[in-house]
CSV table of C-alpha atoms (C1' of nucleotides) in Angstrom, one decimal:
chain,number,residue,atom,x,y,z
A,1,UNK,CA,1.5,-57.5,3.3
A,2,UNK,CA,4.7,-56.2,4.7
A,3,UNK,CA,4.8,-58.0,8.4
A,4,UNK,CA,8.0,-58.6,9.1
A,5,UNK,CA,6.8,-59.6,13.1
A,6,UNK,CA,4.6,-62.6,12.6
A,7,UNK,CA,6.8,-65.1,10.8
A,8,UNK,CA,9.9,-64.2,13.5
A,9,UNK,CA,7.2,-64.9,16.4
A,10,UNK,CA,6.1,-67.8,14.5
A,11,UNK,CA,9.1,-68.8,14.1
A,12,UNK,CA,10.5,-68.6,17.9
A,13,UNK,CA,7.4,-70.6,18.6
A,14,UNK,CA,8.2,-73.9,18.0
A,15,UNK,CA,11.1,-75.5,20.5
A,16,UNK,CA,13.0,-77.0,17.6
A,17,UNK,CA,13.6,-73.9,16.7
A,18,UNK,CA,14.2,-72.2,19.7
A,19,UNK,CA,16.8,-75.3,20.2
A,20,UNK,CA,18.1,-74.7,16.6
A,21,UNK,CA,18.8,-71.2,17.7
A,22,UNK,CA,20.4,-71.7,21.0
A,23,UNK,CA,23.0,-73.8,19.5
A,24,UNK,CA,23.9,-71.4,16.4
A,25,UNK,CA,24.9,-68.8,19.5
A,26,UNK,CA,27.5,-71.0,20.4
A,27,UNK,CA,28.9,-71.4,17.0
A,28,UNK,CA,28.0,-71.2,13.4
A,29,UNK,CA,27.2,-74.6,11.9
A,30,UNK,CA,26.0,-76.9,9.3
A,31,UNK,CA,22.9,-77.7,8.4
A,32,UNK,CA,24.1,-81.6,9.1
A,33,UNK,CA,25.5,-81.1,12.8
A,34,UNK,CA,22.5,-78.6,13.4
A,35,UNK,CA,20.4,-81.9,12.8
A,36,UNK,CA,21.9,-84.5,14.7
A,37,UNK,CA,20.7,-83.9,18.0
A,38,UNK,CA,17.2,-84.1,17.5
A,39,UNK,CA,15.0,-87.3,16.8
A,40,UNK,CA,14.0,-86.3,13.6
A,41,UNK,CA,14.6,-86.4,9.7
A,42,UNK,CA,17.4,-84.2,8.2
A,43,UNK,CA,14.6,-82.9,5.6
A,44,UNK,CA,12.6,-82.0,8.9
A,45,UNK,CA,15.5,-79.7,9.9
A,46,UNK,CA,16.0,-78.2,6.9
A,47,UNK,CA,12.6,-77.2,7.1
A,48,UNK,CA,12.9,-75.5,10.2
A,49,UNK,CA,16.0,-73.8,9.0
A,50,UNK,CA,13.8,-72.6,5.9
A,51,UNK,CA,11.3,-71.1,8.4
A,52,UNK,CA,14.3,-69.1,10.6
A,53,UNK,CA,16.1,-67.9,7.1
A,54,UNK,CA,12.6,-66.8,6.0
A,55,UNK,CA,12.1,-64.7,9.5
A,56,UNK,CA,15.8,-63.3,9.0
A,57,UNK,CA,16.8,-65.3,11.8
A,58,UNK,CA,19.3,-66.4,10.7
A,59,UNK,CA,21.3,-66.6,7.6
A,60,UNK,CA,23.1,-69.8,5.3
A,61,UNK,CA,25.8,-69.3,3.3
A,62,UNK,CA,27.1,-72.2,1.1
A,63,UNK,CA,30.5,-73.1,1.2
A,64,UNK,CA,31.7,-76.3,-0.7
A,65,UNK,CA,29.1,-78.4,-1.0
A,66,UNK,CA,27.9,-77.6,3.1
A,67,UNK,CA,25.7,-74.8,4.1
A,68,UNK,CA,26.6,-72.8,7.3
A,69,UNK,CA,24.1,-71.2,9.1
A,70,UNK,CA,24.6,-68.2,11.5
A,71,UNK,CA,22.4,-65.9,13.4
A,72,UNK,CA,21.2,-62.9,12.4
A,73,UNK,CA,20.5,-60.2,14.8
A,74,UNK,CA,18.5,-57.5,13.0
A,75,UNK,CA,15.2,-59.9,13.4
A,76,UNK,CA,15.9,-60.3,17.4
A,77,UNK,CA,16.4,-56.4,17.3
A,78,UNK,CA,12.9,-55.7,15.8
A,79,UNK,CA,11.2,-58.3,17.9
A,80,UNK,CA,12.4,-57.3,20.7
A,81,UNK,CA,11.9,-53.5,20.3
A,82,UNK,CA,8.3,-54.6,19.9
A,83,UNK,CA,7.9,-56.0,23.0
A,84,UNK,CA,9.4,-53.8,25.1
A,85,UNK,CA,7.0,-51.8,24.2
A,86,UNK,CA,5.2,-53.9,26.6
A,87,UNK,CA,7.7,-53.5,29.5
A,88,UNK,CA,6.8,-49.7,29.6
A,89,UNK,CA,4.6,-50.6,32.7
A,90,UNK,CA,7.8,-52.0,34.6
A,91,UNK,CA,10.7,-49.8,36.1
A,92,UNK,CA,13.2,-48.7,33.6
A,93,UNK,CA,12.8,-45.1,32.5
A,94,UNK,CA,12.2,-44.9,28.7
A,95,UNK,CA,12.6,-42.0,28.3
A,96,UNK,CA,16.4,-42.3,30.0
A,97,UNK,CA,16.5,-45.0,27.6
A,98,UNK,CA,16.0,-43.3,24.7
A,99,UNK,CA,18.6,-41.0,25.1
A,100,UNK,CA,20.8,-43.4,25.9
A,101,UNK,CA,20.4,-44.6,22.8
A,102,UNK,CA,20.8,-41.6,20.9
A,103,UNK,CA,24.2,-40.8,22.3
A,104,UNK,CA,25.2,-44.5,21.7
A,105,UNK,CA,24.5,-44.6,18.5
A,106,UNK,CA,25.4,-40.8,17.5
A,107,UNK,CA,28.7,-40.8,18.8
A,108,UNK,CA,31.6,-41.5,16.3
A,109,UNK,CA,33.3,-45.5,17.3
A,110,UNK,CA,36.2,-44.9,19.0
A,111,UNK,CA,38.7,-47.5,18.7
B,1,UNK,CA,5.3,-80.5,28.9
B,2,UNK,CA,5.8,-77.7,30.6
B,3,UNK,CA,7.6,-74.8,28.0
B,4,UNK,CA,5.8,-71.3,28.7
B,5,UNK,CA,7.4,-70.0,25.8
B,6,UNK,CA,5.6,-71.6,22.8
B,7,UNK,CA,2.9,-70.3,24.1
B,8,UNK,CA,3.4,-66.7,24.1
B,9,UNK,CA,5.7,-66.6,20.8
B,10,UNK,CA,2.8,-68.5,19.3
B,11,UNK,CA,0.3,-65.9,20.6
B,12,UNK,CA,1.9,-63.2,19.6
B,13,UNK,CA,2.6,-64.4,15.7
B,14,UNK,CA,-0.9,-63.0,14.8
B,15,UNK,CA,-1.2,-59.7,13.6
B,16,UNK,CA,-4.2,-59.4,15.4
B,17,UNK,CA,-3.6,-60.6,18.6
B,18,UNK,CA,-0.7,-57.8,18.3
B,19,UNK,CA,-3.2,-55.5,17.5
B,20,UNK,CA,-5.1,-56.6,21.0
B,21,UNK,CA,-2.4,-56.1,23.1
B,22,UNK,CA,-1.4,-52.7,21.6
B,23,UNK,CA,-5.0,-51.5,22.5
B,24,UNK,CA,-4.6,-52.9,25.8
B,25,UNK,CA,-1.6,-50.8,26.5
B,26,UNK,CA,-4.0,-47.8,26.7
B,27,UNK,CA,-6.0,-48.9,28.9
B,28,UNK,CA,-8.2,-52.5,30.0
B,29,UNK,CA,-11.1,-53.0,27.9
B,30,UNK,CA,-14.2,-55.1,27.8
B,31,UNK,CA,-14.1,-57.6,25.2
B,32,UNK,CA,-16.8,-55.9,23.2
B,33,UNK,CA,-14.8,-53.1,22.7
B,34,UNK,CA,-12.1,-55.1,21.8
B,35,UNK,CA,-14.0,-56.8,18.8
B,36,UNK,CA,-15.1,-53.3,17.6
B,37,UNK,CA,-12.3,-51.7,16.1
B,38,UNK,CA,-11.8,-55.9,13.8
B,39,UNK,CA,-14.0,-56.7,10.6
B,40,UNK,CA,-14.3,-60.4,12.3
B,41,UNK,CA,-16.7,-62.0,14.4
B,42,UNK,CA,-17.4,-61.6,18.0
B,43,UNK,CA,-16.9,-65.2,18.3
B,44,UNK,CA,-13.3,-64.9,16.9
B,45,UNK,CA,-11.6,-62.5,19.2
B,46,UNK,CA,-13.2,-64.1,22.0
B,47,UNK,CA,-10.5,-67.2,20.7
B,48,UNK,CA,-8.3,-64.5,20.1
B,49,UNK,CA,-8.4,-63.5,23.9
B,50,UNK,CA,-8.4,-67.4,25.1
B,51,UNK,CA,-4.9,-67.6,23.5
B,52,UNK,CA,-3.6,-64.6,24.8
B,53,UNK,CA,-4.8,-66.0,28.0
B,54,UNK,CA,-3.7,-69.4,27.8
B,55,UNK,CA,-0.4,-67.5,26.9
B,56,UNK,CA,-0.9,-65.3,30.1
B,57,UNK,CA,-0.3,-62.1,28.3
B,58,UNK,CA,-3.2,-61.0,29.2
B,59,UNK,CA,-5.6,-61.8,32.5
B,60,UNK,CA,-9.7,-61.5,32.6
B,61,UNK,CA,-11.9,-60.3,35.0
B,62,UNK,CA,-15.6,-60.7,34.9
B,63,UNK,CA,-17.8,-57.8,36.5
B,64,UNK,CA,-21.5,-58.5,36.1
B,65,UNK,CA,-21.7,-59.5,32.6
B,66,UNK,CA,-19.0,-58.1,31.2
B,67,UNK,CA,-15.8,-59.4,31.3
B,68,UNK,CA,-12.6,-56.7,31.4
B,69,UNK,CA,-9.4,-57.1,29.4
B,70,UNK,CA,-6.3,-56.5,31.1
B,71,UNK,CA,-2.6,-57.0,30.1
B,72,UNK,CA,0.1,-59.3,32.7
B,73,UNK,CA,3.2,-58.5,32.4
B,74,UNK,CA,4.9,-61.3,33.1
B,75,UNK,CA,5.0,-63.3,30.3
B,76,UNK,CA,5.8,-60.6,28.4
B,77,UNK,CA,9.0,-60.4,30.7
B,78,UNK,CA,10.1,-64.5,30.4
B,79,UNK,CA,9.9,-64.3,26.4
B,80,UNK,CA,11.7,-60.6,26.2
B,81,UNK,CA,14.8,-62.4,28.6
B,82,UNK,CA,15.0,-65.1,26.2
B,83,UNK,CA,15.2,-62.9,23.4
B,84,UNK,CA,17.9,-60.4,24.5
B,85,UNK,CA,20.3,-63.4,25.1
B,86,UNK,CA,20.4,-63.0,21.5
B,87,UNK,CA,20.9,-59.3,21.7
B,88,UNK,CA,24.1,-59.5,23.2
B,89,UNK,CA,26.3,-60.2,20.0
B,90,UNK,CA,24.6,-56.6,18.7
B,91,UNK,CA,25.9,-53.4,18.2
B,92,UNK,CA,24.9,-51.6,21.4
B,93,UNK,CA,27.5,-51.0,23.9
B,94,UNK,CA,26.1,-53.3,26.5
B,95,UNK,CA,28.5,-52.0,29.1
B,96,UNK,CA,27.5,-48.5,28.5
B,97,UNK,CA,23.3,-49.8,28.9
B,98,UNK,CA,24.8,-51.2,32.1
B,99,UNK,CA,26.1,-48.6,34.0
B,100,UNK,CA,23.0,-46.9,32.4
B,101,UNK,CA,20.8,-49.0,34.1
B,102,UNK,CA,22.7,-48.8,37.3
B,103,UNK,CA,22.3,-44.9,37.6
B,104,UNK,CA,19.0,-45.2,36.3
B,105,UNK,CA,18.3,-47.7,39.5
B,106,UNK,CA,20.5,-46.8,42.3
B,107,UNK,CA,20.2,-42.6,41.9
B,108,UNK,CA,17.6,-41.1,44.1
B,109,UNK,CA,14.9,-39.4,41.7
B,110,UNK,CA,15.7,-35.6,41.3
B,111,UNK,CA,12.8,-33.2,40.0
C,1,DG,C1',34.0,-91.7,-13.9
C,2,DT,C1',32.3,-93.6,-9.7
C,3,DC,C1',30.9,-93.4,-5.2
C,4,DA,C1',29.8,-91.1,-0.9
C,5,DT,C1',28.2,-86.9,1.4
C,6,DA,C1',25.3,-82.7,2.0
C,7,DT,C1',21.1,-80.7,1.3
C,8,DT,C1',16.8,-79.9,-0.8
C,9,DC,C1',12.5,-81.1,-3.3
C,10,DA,C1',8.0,-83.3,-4.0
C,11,DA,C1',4.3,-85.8,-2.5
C,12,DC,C1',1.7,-87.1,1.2
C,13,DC,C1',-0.5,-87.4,5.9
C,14,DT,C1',-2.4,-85.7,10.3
C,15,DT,C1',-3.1,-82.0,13.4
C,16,DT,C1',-3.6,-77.3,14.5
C,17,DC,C1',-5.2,-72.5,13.3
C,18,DG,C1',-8.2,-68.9,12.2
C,19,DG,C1',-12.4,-68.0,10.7
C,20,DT,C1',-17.7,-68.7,10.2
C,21,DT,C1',-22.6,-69.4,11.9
C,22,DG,C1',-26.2,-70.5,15.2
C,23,DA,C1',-27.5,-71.7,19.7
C,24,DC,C1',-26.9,-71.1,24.5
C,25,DG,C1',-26.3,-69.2,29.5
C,26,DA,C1',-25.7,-65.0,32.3
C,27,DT,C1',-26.7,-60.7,33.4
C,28,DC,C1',-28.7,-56.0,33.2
C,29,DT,C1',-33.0,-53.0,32.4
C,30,DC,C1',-37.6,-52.1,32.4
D,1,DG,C1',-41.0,-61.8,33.8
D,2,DA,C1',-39.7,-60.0,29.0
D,3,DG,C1',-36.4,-58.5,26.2
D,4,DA,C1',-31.9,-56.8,25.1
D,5,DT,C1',-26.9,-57.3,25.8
D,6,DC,C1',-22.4,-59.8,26.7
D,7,DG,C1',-19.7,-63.5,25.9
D,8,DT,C1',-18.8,-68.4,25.1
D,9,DC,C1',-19.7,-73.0,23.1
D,10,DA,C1',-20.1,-76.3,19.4
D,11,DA,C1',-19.8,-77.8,14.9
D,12,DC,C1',-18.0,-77.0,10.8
D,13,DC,C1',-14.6,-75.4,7.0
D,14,DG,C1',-10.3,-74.4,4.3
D,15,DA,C1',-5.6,-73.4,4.8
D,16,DA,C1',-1.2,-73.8,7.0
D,17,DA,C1',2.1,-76.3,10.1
D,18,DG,C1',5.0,-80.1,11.2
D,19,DG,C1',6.3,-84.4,10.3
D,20,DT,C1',7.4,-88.6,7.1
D,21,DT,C1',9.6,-91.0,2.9
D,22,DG,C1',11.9,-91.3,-1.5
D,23,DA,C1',13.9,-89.2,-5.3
D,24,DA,C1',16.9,-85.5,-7.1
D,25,DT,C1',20.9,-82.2,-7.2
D,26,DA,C1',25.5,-80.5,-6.1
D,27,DT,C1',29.8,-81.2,-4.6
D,28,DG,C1',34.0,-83.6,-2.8
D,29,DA,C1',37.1,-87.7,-2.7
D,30,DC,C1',39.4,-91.3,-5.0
DNA sequence: GTCATATTCAACCTTTCGGTTGACGATCTC
DNA sequence: GAGATCGTCAACCGAAAGGTTGAATATGAC
């Protein structure tokens, strides 16, 4: 089964992880110092961290013998897509929106 | 403890519930007719439909003895804010969406 | 090589989740 | 009132979630 939405809402469901995620935006950082805030094991961490890589979340690279973990924003994107879906019955224009898009991402980066 | 957004990420991890609020977006619906469409019992969307509840993405109504499915926007809102401050490191020119958004709000509608 | 540090693995436990079935209360129709 | 329909409740079940502890694996420092 190819779901790629249900383990990134499952993940962004627990506040751990929500916490976890907050703080990588700041900065990217090991899995140690990702841990020490909270009142719980480092093992219980690394769990959480499993769950987010597993989502695409985020991503850990190894360095040495400590792991950095960063965000990844392709997951966000899709989620988010997927629920503004939802916001259709608000006030922005979707349609405007949509081209919007299309010029911003058809248009060659100027630099 | 008072954290909305567990809730409604945790809500909308199912596939299912997914599935329910994606109907909804056509139109309200009795929750008969929501069950239909699912190989599950009646008994399980009805606890499919007191989660999206308790999540407040959805609100019901009971006329005579049938109770009417409606989606609420508002959560839908809280958890898509918390998501785009993720968005912001992305790709799209934020700036450009802005000033989008500003035409899109402050020009009066032409035909 | 030895020791400390960083992280995960494995086994376990308790609670929650997602489903079932059968009984029940409300409401409409006749 | 009798009978069908709408929806929930209650009890149960297996699987998954979220935590613990203790051992194991790499790697860095000396």
């Amino acid at each position: 089964m190819t779901d790629p939405l249900s383990p990134v809402f499952a993940a962004l469901a627990d506040p751990t992880r929500r916490a976890i995620l907050s703080m990588l935006l700041e900065d990217d950082m090991a899995v140690t110092d990702v841990a020490e805030p909270f009142q719980m094991s480092l093992a219980a961490i690394s769990k959480h961290l499993q769950v987010l890589a597993d989502a695409r979340l985020i991503t850990r690279e190894k360095r040495g013998r400590v792991i950095w973990c960063k965000l990844d924003p392709d997951a966000f994107r899709a989620a988010s897509v997927w629920m503004q879906g939802f916001g259709q019955f608000e006030p922005v224009d979707l349609d405007a929106f949509e081209r919007f898009l299309e010029t911003e991402f058809s248009a060659p980066p100027e630099d």
